[in-house]
Structure formats: C-alpha cells, structure tokens
Amino acid sequence: MKFQICESIEELEAEAVVIGIPEGAERCDQRFAAAAAPLFESGDLPLKPLETLILPGKQKIVFIGISRTGDSEAWRRAASTAVRRLKKAKSIAFAGGDLRAMAEGALVGSFSVETYKTNNHSPAVERVVFVGGEPRALEQGAVIGESINWARALINEPSNRKPPREIAERAREMAGSVGLTVDVLEEKEIRELKMGALLGVSQGSDEPPRVVVLRYMGDSGSPDILAYVGKGITFDSGGISLKSADGMEKMKYDMAGGATVMAALRTLALFRARVNCVAVVPLAENMPSGRAQRPGDVVQSMSGKTIEIINTDAEGRLVLADGLAYARKLGATHIVDIATLTGAARIALGPYRVGVMGNQQPFTDSFLAAAKRAGEKMWQMPLDDEYRDMIKSSVADMANSGGRFAGMITAAKFLQEFVADTPWVHVDIAGIAWNDEEKPYLPKGPSGVGMRTLVEFGCSGGL
Ligand code: BES
Ligand code: MN
Ligand code: ZN
C-alpha cells in the first residue's frame, strides 16, 4: 500500500473519495456540500458510526459515519472500514481526519488472512491519498500499521509452518531489516541456563524450543531497561491434559504475545525511540507424546523455584516463568509481559477488554494511561496476596494451576513469583488476540492487540 499527501482537496486524484461524517452532523465540508445536502435533507445522512453510503460516478463519493467520540480510534476504524468496503478501488482518498490513525487503519484494514488460498486474487486498495497533514504523522501511522500486520501474519500462520525454529528465523530477518540486535538461544543453551519450566513444556514435542531476544538500545544515557516478554506457544494442544477438539485449531494463535513484543521492538527501532528495550520470547510447542510432561511432575525453573505441574495445559505461565527470569538476568529494570494466557480472561472480560495486573500501582497506572492514549481498551484486575494461596503445592514451591476460580488472577500470581520486586505489568490478551466475529473494520482472525500500547508505552518514557 502506497501513501501520498496532496495539497488541496481540489487536486485529489483517486477512484473514490471518503468523507467522514460525524454522528449528529447537519452538513458537510465545502467541496462535498452540494452532494451531501440532499442526503441530509432526506435523512440518509448522517450515518451511524462506520456505516457507509456510496455515491457512484467517475469518482465515487463515499460517506462514512464517524463515532461521536471523534478520537483517533474513531478515525482508525473509519479508515479501516473504508479500505475493506472499497477493495475494488485501486486508489482511494481521505478528505480529512486524524492522519496518523488513518494511515494505520488503512493498513490494518488491508490485511488478508487468505494466504493459502491458491486462487487468491482478491483485489486490494493500492494507493491511499490524504489531504494535507504532517508527513511525519503519516510515516508513523504507516510504520505502526505495518508492524501490526507483521505480527498478525505470524499469528495467522498455521502451526506446521511456524515451529519455534521458524519463528526465530523470521525474528532474525525482521531484526536485520530494521537494525535490531538479535540473539536466539537454542536447546543446548536453554539447558545450560537450566530453564526447566520451558523445557518441560517443549519436551513432548519433536520441535525443539527457542528463546528469541531482540535488543533496542535507544537511550544510552539511561540505566533503565524495559523488557517486553511475550508468550510464544506455537501450538497449544494442552499436552497430556489434552484440550477438546472443538476449536483447537485456533490454538495456533497462542504465540500472539510473542509476535506482539517483536512487532513492538520493530516499531521502536524504526521510530528511533529514546528508550532501552529488550524483547524476550520463549518459544515452544505444547504437545502430548510418550516424552511429554505429566500432571504431578515437578520441574525446576531457571530462577531455582520448583513447580508442580497440575495441568499441562497451563503451559503459558511455565514458559513465561523462565522468560521473566531471563529478562531479569539481562538487566531489566521494568517488565511488561503479554500473553494469551487464560480462558478465564475471556470469561471475565469477553472480547472487549484486555486484562491487566501489576505489582506496583504507579507503574501499572502509567501502562494503563499508555493503553488509553493508544486507543486499546484494557482493564485492571486485582492481585491481592490472598490469591497466592490458591496456587500452593504440597510438594513444590507452587502449583501451575489454581483451579477454576479467579483463573486470570492466579495465573498472574504465578508469574509474579518470577519478577521479584521489579516493577511489572502482566497483560492477558486471550480474549482479544483472535477476533471471532467479523467487524466492519476487522476481519475474523488475529487482531494484533497490544502492539500499539507497547509502542506508546515505550515511547512515552512512562517508566
Ligand atoms: N492458551 C491457553 C489460554 C487460551 C484459551 C487462550 C482460549 C486463548 C483462548 C492457555 O494455555 C490455557 O490452556 N490455559 C488454561 C489454564 C488452566 C488449565 C489452569 C485455561 O485457561 O483453561
Ligand atoms: Mn494451554
Ligand atoms: Zn496456551
């Protein structure tokens, strides 16, 4: 997709011109006033948010309803919706709105999940023109949109095509292209580091584990290092505690957190953000086999703490335990982890809000503020000490499952054991990372949620 800024609304050259009409508006801007007037007269305008009205012609005029909030998210969704509605136009123009958000939205809207259809000739918008605005804003929006799509493509990839080795390769390629430092730990090193929790998960699979480390050092004057740790389960069958067949195919998205932190580092590097940030992605495939770990097994994590495996399907917290400990070993002074960690997050918050928990309120607050600025809806859940009791084990330091109740919180409580007193935020995206129901601005499939917040937080010096 190519972007362009032109000087005035008169010189717009595109097959379709998209005009945002705010909810409750009574008229529209000069150049299109004449076309719009009778539609306001007849009550066809204004529109509900994201509704479109297309006037045919040599140059189509497309009205789209903009939510009353009028915030950047409203424009992002409008641009995405327009690109999805107007697939057959080679070029479209936007006659106003928030440039950065719209460039981002146009890219997010152009993402296709149809990679493996052999007759995949579906048309797509190639050129997007804006009227006026800062080239810098356009460029930032484009980088964010591309990063989100980079993550989504990896999340959408079938698990037979993205074992841990392959994800490490993709990380390497991406890192090379944007100037990030990359380090991939292979099985031998993972053993030497005594990452017993990660190894326990991966031992049932024929695919060896990996840990990807990406480094961006953009603030040499600062002693702070922000670590983003992302869950990288390339397929979650549940292991011996096997999941039911229904919907299991979707468990290819269990590495969404990992893809998201890598995409965030990509963006920070291209932005030349003033921050020191490392991404740590523990990668494994959770499979049942004659070598798989069993309920009742005890593993020792890199931190030294022992874990009784109650349920092999609670594998995300196991790989993250070693990921978090490794982030601290790398010198992280602040940690954010992001993961498709619990079904309980979906039960508690549904498909609309991401669950957030943390160990130091000011740090959590500044993360939530970044989410708000980024236009991603999140919600803090409690993390009281009492919940620690739910993951007590009679044989080891802790159990990897706290049972049915407060599942999102007990998972976070487990992770907290591995961050000591480093300021830390845990982000559970299990409910949102995969979009189950098509929306005007988002197809079914990977959403890329969290990327924008991680970038906003990294750029904002929120530490
Ligand atoms: N990857 C799943 C969580 C998940 C479920 C993500 C549905 C997206 C959609 C995770 O590894 C898992 O299986 N969690 C278990 C934990 C339980 C066994 C303590 C869960 O939530 O059921
Ligand atoms: Mn699982
Ligand atoms: Zn999982």
PDB file of C-alpha atoms in Angstrom, residues 200-304:
ATOM      1  CA  GLY A 200       9.200 -29.276  30.492  1.00  0.00           C
ATOM      2  CA  VAL A 201       6.645 -27.768  28.123  1.00  0.00           C
ATOM      3  CA  SER A 202       8.669 -28.410  24.981  1.00  0.00           C
ATOM      4  CA  GLN A 203       9.719 -31.973  25.823  1.00  0.00           C
ATOM      5  CA  GLY A 204       6.506 -33.503  24.440  1.00  0.00           C
ATOM      6  CA  SER A 205       7.136 -32.018  21.014  1.00  0.00           C
ATOM      7  CA  ASP A 206       9.535 -33.078  18.274  1.00  0.00           C
ATOM      8  CA  GLU A 207      10.165 -29.373  17.739  1.00  0.00           C
ATOM      9  CA  PRO A 208      12.966 -28.005  19.935  1.00  0.00           C
ATOM     10  CA  PRO A 209      12.366 -24.816  21.935  1.00  0.00           C
ATOM     11  CA  ARG A 210      13.958 -21.445  21.281  1.00  0.00           C
ATOM     12  CA  VAL A 211      14.253 -18.157  23.117  1.00  0.00           C
ATOM     13  CA  VAL A 212      14.365 -15.079  20.910  1.00  0.00           C
ATOM     14  CA  VAL A 213      15.944 -11.944  22.350  1.00  0.00           C
ATOM     15  CA  LEU A 214      15.670  -8.647  20.479  1.00  0.00           C
ATOM     16  CA  ARG A 215      17.527  -5.577  21.730  1.00  0.00           C
ATOM     17  CA  TYR A 216      16.980  -1.922  21.034  1.00  0.00           C
ATOM     18  CA  MET A 217      19.219   0.497  22.922  1.00  0.00           C
ATOM     19  CA  GLY A 218      17.892   3.946  22.072  1.00  0.00           C
ATOM     20  CA  ASP A 219      18.832   5.780  25.261  1.00  0.00           C
ATOM     21  CA  SER A 220      22.464   5.272  26.156  1.00  0.00           C
ATOM     22  CA  GLY A 221      22.198   7.946  28.865  1.00  0.00           C
ATOM     23  CA  SER A 222      19.672   5.956  30.875  1.00  0.00           C
ATOM     24  CA  PRO A 223      20.300   2.998  33.178  1.00  0.00           C
ATOM     25  CA  ASP A 224      16.723   1.769  32.644  1.00  0.00           C
ATOM     26  CA  ILE A 225      15.990  -1.304  30.570  1.00  0.00           C
ATOM     27  CA  LEU A 226      12.381  -2.076  29.757  1.00  0.00           C
ATOM     28  CA  ALA A 227      11.732  -5.747  28.978  1.00  0.00           C
ATOM     29  CA  TYR A 228       8.785  -6.970  26.931  1.00  0.00           C
ATOM     30  CA  VAL A 229       8.254 -10.685  27.464  1.00  0.00           C
ATOM     31  CA  GLY A 230       5.803 -12.455  25.111  1.00  0.00           C
ATOM     32  CA  LYS A 231       4.304 -15.938  25.299  1.00  0.00           C
ATOM     33  CA  GLY A 232       5.413 -17.975  22.290  1.00  0.00           C
ATOM     34  CA  ILE A 233       3.490 -21.252  22.259  1.00  0.00           C
ATOM     35  CA  THR A 234       3.428 -22.124  18.560  1.00  0.00           C
ATOM     36  CA  PHE A 235       0.625 -24.620  19.151  1.00  0.00           C
ATOM     37  CA  ASP A 236      -1.228 -25.386  22.368  1.00  0.00           C
ATOM     38  CA  SER A 237      -2.834 -28.822  22.255  1.00  0.00           C
ATOM     39  CA  GLY A 238      -2.952 -28.809  26.052  1.00  0.00           C
ATOM     40  CA  GLY A 239      -0.348 -31.589  26.203  1.00  0.00           C
ATOM     41  CA  ILE A 240      -1.314 -34.653  28.274  1.00  0.00           C
ATOM     42  CA  SER A 241      -4.139 -32.533  29.740  1.00  0.00           C
ATOM     43  CA  LEU A 242      -5.386 -32.500  26.164  1.00  0.00           C
ATOM     44  CA  LYS A 243      -7.836 -29.828  25.044  1.00  0.00           C
ATOM     45  CA  SER A 244     -11.093 -30.892  23.422  1.00  0.00           C
ATOM     46  CA  ALA A 245     -11.106 -30.949  19.620  1.00  0.00           C
ATOM     47  CA  ASP A 246     -13.668 -28.183  19.362  1.00  0.00           C
ATOM     48  CA  GLY A 247     -11.814 -25.007  18.326  1.00  0.00           C
ATOM     49  CA  MET A 248      -8.374 -26.487  18.953  1.00  0.00           C
ATOM     50  CA  GLU A 249      -7.250 -25.275  15.524  1.00  0.00           C
ATOM     51  CA  LYS A 250      -7.293 -21.759  16.898  1.00  0.00           C
ATOM     52  CA  MET A 251      -4.501 -22.580  19.322  1.00  0.00           C
ATOM     53  CA  LYS A 252      -2.063 -21.547  16.609  1.00  0.00           C
ATOM     54  CA  TYR A 253      -2.560 -18.054  17.978  1.00  0.00           C
ATOM     55  CA  ASP A 254      -1.023 -18.937  21.332  1.00  0.00           C
ATOM     56  CA  MET A 255       2.154 -17.107  20.293  1.00  0.00           C
ATOM     57  CA  ALA A 256       0.336 -13.794  19.782  1.00  0.00           C
ATOM     58  CA  GLY A 257       2.066 -12.212  22.782  1.00  0.00           C
ATOM     59  CA  GLY A 258       5.460 -13.168  21.367  1.00  0.00           C
ATOM     60  CA  ALA A 259       4.633 -11.794  17.903  1.00  0.00           C
ATOM     61  CA  THR A 260       3.363  -8.602  19.510  1.00  0.00           C
ATOM     62  CA  VAL A 261       6.509  -7.853  21.522  1.00  0.00           C
ATOM     63  CA  MET A 262       8.682  -8.467  18.457  1.00  0.00           C
ATOM     64  CA  ALA A 263       6.499  -6.128  16.375  1.00  0.00           C
ATOM     65  CA  ALA A 264       6.749  -3.515  19.128  1.00  0.00           C
ATOM     66  CA  LEU A 265      10.562  -3.650  19.035  1.00  0.00           C
ATOM     67  CA  ARG A 266      10.421  -3.306  15.258  1.00  0.00           C
ATOM     68  CA  THR A 267       8.380  -0.132  15.672  1.00  0.00           C
ATOM     69  CA  LEU A 268      10.558   1.355  18.424  1.00  0.00           C
ATOM     70  CA  ALA A 269      13.612   0.811  16.235  1.00  0.00           C
ATOM     71  CA  LEU A 270      12.027   2.469  13.186  1.00  0.00           C
ATOM     72  CA  PHE A 271      10.839   5.360  15.369  1.00  0.00           C
ATOM     73  CA  ARG A 272      14.330   5.691  16.862  1.00  0.00           C
ATOM     74  CA  ALA A 273      12.520   5.972  20.193  1.00  0.00           C
ATOM     75  CA  ARG A 274      14.504   7.161  23.201  1.00  0.00           C
ATOM     76  CA  VAL A 275      14.254   4.016  25.296  1.00  0.00           C
ATOM     77  CA  ASN A 276      16.245   0.882  26.045  1.00  0.00           C
ATOM     78  CA  CYS A 277      14.034  -2.074  25.355  1.00  0.00           C
ATOM     79  CA  VAL A 278      14.555  -5.819  25.054  1.00  0.00           C
ATOM     80  CA  ALA A 279      12.022  -8.378  23.877  1.00  0.00           C
ATOM     81  CA  VAL A 280      12.214 -11.907  25.255  1.00  0.00           C
ATOM     82  CA  VAL A 281      10.126 -14.620  23.591  1.00  0.00           C
ATOM     83  CA  PRO A 282      10.230 -18.153  24.986  1.00  0.00           C
ATOM     84  CA  LEU A 283       9.050 -20.437  22.168  1.00  0.00           C
ATOM     85  CA  ALA A 284       7.762 -23.997  22.465  1.00  0.00           C
ATOM     86  CA  GLU A 285       5.097 -26.320  21.127  1.00  0.00           C
ATOM     87  CA  ASN A 286       2.804 -27.907  23.728  1.00  0.00           C
ATOM     88  CA  MET A 287       2.162 -31.482  22.576  1.00  0.00           C
ATOM     89  CA  PRO A 288       1.208 -34.842  24.103  1.00  0.00           C
ATOM     90  CA  SER A 289       3.591 -37.731  23.452  1.00  0.00           C
ATOM     91  CA  GLY A 290       5.493 -40.518  25.166  1.00  0.00           C
ATOM     92  CA  ARG A 291       8.023 -37.912  26.242  1.00  0.00           C
ATOM     93  CA  ALA A 292       5.546 -35.253  27.313  1.00  0.00           C
ATOM     94  CA  GLN A 293       5.453 -33.960  30.858  1.00  0.00           C
ATOM     95  CA  ARG A 294       2.663 -35.308  33.050  1.00  0.00           C
ATOM     96  CA  PRO A 295       0.368 -33.915  35.708  1.00  0.00           C
ATOM     97  CA  GLY A 296       2.178 -34.468  39.002  1.00  0.00           C
ATOM     98  CA  ASP A 297       5.651 -33.864  37.543  1.00  0.00           C
ATOM     99  CA  VAL A 298       7.848 -31.312  39.269  1.00  0.00           C
ATOM    100  CA  VAL A 299      10.133 -29.018  37.275  1.00  0.00           C
ATOM    101  CA  GLN A 300      12.731 -26.519  38.419  1.00  0.00           C
ATOM    102  CA  SER A 301      12.622 -23.119  36.748  1.00  0.00           C
ATOM    103  CA  MET A 302      15.694 -21.070  35.905  1.00  0.00           C
ATOM    104  CA  SER A 303      15.046 -18.919  38.990  1.00  0.00           C
ATOM    105  CA  GLY A 304      15.550 -22.049  41.129  1.00  0.00           C
TER     106      GLY A 304
END
